[in-house]
mmCIF file of C-alpha atoms in Angstrom:
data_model
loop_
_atom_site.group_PDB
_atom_site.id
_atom_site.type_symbol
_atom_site.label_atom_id
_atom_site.label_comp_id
_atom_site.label_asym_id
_atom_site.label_seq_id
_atom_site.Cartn_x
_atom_site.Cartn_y
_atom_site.Cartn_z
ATOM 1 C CA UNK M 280 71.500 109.091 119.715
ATOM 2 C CA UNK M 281 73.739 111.107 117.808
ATOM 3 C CA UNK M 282 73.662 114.922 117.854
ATOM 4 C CA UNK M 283 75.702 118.132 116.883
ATOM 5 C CA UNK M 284 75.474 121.756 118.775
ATOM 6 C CA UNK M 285 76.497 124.890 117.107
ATOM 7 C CA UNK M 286 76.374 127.557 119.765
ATOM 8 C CA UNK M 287 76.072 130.611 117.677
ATOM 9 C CA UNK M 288 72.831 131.835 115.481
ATOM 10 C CA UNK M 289 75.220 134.480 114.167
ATOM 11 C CA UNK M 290 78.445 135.321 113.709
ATOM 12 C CA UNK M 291 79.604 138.363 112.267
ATOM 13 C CA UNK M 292 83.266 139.193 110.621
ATOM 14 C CA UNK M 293 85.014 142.115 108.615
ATOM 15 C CA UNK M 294 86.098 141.456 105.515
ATOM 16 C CA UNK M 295 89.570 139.981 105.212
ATOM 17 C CA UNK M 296 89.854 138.913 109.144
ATOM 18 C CA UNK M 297 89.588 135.139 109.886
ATOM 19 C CA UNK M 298 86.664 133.304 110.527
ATOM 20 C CA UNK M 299 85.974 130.387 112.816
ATOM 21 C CA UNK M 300 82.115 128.836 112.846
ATOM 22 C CA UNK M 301 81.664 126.492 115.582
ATOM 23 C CA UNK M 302 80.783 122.755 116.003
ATOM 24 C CA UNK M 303 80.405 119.872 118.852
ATOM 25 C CA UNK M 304 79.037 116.742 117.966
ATOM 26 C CA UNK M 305 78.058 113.780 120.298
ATOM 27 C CA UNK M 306 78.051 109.785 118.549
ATOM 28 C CA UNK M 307 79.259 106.796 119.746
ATOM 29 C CA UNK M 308 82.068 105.454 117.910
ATOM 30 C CA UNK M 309 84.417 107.760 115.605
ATOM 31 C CA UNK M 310 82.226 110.245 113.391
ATOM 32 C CA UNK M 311 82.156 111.075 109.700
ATOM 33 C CA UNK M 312 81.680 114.751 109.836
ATOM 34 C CA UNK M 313 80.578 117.598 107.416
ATOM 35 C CA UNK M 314 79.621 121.267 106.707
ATOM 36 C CA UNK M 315 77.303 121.713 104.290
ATOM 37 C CA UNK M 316 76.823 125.710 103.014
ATOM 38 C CA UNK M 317 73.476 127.060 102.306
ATOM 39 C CA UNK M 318 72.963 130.206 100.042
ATOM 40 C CA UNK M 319 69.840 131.750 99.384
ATOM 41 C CA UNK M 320 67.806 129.962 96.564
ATOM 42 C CA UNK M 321 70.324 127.374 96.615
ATOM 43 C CA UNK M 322 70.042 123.901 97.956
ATOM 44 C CA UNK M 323 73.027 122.784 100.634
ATOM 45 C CA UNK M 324 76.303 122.220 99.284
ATOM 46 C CA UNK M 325 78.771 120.423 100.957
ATOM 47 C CA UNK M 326 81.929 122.332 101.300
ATOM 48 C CA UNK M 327 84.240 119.709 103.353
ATOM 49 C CA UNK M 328 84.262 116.035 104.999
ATOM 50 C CA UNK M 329 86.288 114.780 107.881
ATOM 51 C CA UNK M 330 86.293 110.316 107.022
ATOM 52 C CA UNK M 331 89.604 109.393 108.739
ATOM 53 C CA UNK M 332 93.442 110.613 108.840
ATOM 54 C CA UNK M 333 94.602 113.876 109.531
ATOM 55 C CA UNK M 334 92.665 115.852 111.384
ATOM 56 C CA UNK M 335 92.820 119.333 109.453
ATOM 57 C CA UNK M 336 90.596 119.158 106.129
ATOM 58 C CA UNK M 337 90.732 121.349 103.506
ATOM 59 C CA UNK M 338 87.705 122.425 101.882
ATOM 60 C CA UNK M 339 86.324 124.901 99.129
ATOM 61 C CA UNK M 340 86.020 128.348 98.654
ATOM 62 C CA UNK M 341 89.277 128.241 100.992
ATOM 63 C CA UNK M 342 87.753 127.012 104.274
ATOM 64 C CA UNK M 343 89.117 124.239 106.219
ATOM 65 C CA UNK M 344 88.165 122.300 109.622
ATOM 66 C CA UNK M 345 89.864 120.587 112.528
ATOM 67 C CA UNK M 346 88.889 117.139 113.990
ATOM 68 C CA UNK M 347 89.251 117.595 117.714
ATOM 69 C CA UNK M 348 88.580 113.914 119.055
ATOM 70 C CA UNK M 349 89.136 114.965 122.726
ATOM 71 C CA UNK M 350 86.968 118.106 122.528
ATOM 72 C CA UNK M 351 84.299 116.473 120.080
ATOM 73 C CA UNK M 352 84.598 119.575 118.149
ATOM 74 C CA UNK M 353 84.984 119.987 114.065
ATOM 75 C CA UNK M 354 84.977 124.022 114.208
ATOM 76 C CA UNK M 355 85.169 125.384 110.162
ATOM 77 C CA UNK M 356 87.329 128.466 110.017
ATOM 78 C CA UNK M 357 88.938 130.408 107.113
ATOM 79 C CA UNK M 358 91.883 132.862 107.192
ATOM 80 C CA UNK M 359 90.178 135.433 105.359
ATOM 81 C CA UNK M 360 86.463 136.362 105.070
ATOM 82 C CA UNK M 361 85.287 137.551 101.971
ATOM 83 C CA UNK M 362 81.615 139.387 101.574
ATOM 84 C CA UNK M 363 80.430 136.430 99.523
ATOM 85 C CA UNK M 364 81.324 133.948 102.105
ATOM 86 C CA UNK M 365 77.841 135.525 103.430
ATOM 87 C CA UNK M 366 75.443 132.411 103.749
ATOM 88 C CA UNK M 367 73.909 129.763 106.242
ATOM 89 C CA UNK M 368 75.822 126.907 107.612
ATOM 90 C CA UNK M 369 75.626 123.437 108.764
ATOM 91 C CA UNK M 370 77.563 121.137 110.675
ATOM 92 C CA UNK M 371 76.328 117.395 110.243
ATOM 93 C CA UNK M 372 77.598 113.864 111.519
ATOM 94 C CA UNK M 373 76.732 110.268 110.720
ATOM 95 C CA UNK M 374 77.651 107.183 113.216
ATOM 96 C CA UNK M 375 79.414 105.254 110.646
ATOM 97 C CA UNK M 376 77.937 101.912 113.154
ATOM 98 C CA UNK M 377 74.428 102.476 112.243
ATOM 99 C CA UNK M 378 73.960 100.419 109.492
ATOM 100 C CA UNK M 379 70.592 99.373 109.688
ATOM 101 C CA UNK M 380 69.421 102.542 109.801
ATOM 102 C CA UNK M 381 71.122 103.250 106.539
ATOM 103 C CA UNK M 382 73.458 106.098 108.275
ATOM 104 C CA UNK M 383 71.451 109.019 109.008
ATOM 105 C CA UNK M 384 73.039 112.003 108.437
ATOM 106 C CA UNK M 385 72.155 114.282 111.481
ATOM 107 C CA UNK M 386 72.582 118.269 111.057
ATOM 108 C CA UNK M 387 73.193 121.359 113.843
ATOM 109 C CA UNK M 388 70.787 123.953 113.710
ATOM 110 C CA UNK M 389 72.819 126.334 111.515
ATOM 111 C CA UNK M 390 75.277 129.551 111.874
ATOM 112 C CA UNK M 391 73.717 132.381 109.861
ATOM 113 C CA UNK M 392 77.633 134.258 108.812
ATOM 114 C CA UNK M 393 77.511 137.647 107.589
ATOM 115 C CA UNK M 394 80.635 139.332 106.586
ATOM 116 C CA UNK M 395 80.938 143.098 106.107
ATOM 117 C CA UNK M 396 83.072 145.323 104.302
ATOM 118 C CA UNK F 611 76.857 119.746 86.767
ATOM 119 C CA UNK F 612 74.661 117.024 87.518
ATOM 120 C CA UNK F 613 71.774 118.472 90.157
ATOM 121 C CA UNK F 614 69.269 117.149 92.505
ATOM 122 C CA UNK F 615 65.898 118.596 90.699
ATOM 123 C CA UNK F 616 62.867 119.385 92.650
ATOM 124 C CA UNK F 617 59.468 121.067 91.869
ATOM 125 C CA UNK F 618 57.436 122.710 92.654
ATOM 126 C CA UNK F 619 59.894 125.624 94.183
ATOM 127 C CA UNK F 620 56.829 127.200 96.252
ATOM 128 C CA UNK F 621 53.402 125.757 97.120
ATOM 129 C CA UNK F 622 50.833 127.424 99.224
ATOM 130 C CA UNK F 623 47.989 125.447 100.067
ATOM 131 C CA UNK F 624 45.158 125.719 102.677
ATOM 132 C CA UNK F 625 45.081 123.845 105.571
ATOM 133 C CA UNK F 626 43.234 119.773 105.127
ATOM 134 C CA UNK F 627 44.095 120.320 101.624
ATOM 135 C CA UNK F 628 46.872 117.463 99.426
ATOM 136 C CA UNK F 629 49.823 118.047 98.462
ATOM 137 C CA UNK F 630 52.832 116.805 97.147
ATOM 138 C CA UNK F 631 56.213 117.315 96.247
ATOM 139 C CA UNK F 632 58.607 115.605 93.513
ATOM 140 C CA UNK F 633 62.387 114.677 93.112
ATOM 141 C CA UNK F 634 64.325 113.537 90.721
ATOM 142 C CA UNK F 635 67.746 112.560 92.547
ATOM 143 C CA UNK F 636 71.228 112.824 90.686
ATOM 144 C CA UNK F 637 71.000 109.944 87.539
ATOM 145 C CA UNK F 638 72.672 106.598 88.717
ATOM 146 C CA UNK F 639 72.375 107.693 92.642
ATOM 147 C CA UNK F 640 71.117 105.009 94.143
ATOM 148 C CA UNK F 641 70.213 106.341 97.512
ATOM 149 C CA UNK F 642 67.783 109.305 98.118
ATOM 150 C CA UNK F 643 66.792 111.364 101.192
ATOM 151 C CA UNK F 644 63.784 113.557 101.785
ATOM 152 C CA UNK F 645 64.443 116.295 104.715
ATOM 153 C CA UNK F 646 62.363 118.952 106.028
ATOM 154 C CA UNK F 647 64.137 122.114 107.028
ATOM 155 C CA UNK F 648 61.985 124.396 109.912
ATOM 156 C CA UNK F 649 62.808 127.846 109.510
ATOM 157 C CA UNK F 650 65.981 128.267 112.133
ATOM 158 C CA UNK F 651 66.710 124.821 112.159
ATOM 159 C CA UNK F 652 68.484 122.333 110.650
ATOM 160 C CA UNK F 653 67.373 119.765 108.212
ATOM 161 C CA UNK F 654 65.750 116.677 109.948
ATOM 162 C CA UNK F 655 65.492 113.659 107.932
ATOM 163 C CA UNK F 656 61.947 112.370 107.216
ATOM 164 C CA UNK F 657 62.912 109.505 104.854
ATOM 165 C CA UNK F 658 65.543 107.457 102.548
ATOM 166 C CA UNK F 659 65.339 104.830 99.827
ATOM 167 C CA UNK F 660 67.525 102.731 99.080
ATOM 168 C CA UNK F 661 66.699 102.368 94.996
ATOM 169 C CA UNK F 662 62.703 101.555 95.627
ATOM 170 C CA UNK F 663 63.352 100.600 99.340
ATOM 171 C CA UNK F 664 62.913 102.403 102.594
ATOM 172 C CA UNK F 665 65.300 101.982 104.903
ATOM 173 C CA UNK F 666 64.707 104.525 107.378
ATOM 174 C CA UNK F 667 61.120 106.290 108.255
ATOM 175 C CA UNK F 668 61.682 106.603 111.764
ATOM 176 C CA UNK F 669 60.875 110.302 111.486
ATOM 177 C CA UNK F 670 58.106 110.041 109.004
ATOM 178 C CA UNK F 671 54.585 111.386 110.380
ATOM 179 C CA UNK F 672 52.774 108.095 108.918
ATOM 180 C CA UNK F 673 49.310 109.450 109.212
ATOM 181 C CA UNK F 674 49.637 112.440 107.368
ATOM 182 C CA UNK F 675 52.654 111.622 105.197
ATOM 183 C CA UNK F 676 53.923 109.289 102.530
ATOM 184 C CA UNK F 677 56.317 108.923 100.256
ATOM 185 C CA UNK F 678 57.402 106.660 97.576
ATOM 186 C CA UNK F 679 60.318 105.693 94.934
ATOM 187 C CA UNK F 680 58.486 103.052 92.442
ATOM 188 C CA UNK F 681 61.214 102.535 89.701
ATOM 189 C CA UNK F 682 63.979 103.262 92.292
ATOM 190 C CA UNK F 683 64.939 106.951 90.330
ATOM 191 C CA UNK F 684 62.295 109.701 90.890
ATOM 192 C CA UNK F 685 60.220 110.006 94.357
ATOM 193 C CA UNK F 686 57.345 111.553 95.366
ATOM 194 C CA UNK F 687 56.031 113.270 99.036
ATOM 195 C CA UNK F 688 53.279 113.621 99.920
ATOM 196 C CA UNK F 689 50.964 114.847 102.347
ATOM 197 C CA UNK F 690 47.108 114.303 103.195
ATOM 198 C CA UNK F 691 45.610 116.206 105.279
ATOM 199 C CA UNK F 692 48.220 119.503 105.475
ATOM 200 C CA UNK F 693 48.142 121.089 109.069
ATOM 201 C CA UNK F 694 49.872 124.610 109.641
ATOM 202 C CA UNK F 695 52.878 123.453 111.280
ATOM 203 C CA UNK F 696 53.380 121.374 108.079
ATOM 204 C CA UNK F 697 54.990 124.776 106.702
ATOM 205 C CA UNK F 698 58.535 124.516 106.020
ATOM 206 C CA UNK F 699 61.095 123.516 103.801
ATOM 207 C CA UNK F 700 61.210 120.382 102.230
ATOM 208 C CA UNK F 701 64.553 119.188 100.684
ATOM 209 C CA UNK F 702 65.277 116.102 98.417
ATOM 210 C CA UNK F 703 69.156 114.700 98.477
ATOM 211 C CA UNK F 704 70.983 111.920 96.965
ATOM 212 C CA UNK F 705 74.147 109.760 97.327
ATOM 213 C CA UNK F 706 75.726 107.773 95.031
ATOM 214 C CA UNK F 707 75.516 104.533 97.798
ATOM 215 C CA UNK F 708 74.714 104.410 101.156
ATOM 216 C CA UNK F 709 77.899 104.217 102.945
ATOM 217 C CA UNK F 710 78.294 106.121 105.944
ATOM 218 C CA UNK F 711 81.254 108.586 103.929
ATOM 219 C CA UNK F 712 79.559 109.301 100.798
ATOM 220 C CA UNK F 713 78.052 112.420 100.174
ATOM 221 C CA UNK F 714 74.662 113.669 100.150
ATOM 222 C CA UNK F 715 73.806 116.510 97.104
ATOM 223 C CA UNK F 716 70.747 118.334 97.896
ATOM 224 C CA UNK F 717 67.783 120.401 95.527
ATOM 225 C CA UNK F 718 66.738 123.858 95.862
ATOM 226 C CA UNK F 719 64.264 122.618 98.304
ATOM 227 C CA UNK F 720 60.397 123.054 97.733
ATOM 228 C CA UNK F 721 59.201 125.916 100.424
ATOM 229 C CA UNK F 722 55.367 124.619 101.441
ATOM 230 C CA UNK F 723 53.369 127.566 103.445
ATOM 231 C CA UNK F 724 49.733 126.010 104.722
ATOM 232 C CA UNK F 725 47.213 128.391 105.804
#
């Protein structure tokens, strides 16, 4: 069964330093991977999608991710935190072999970021 | 921007009691997801259609809960008799197809608190 980890409830940056929100994931067969971002009052958005090719994706708001096949890891990271980058977020992964099942998408418990001035 | 609309945003209902919950998915999405989200966890799917179709349930509590998608566009969950660990988030998403890359867009989510 598939399944993705984040390790950290929390994680807490100043303003303007970089950012990095981790991820592991476990599926058989390569993944299709995503963070969603979850504000308050506001449904999940999806800020980024690893499919296939290179393995650094570029997202919104400025974030981006890295595909680490050997270390089953898709950590999201940004150069430079902002205040509003303060929200809840999600890393999720689909087997892209489970078609029957009509390709579950399967989410990590979440990273609560809070950014500080 | 085209959204994922759900309603009723809060419901509070005593314990035994009905109730449901209703999504209208993104026009011309064809496949549509209802999660529920326990506070500090991550979404876990419940159920998706495929236009009027189930395709997965697997996670569905089928004594308590059902849910259904008759024309294929809006759905309906709902839930007879509520318990208290029924209290959660309940979110409502939709892809344009089912493929394995395509993105789900989620509602605001529908917070139910039993007691």
């Amino acid at each position: 069964a598939q399944s993705v980890a984040q390790p950290e409830d929390q994680v807490n940056v100043a303003e303007g330093n970089p950012l990095t929100v981790k991820c592991t994931y476990s599926v058989s067969g390569n993944p299709y991977l995503f963070w969603y971002v979850q504000y308050p009052n506001r449904g999940l958005q999806v800020l980024l999608k690893y499919i296939t090719g290179d393995n650094l994706v570029k997202g919104s708001y400025g974030f981006e991710a890295e595909f680490n096949k050997s270390q089953t890891s898709f950590h999201l990271k940004k150069p430079s935190a902002l205040v509003s980058d303060s929200a809840l977020y999600f890393c999720a992964v689909r087997d892209p072999r489970v078609t029957g099942g009509g390709n579950k998408l399967t989410f990590g418990t979440g990273t609560q970021l809070k950014v500080e001035l | 921007e085209a959204e994922v609309a759900q309603s009723p945003r809060y419901k509070i209902t005593e314990k035994s009691q009905a109730v449901a919950f209703w999504c209208d998915p993104i026009s011309g999405h064809a496949t549509l997801y209802w999660y529920r989200q326990i506070l500090g966890q991550g979404p876990e799917l419940l159920v998706q259609f495929q236009d009027e179709s189930v395709v997965d349930d697997s996670q569905l509590p089928k004594d308590r809960f059902s849910a259904e998608r008759l024309k294929g566009v809006d759905s309906t969950l709902k839930i007879q008799p509520a318990e208290l660990g029924d209290s959660a988030m309940y979110l409502c998403a939709s892809s344009l197809y089912r493929g394995p890359n395509t993105e789900a867009f989620f509602g605001q989510g529908t917070r139910l608190t039993v007691v």
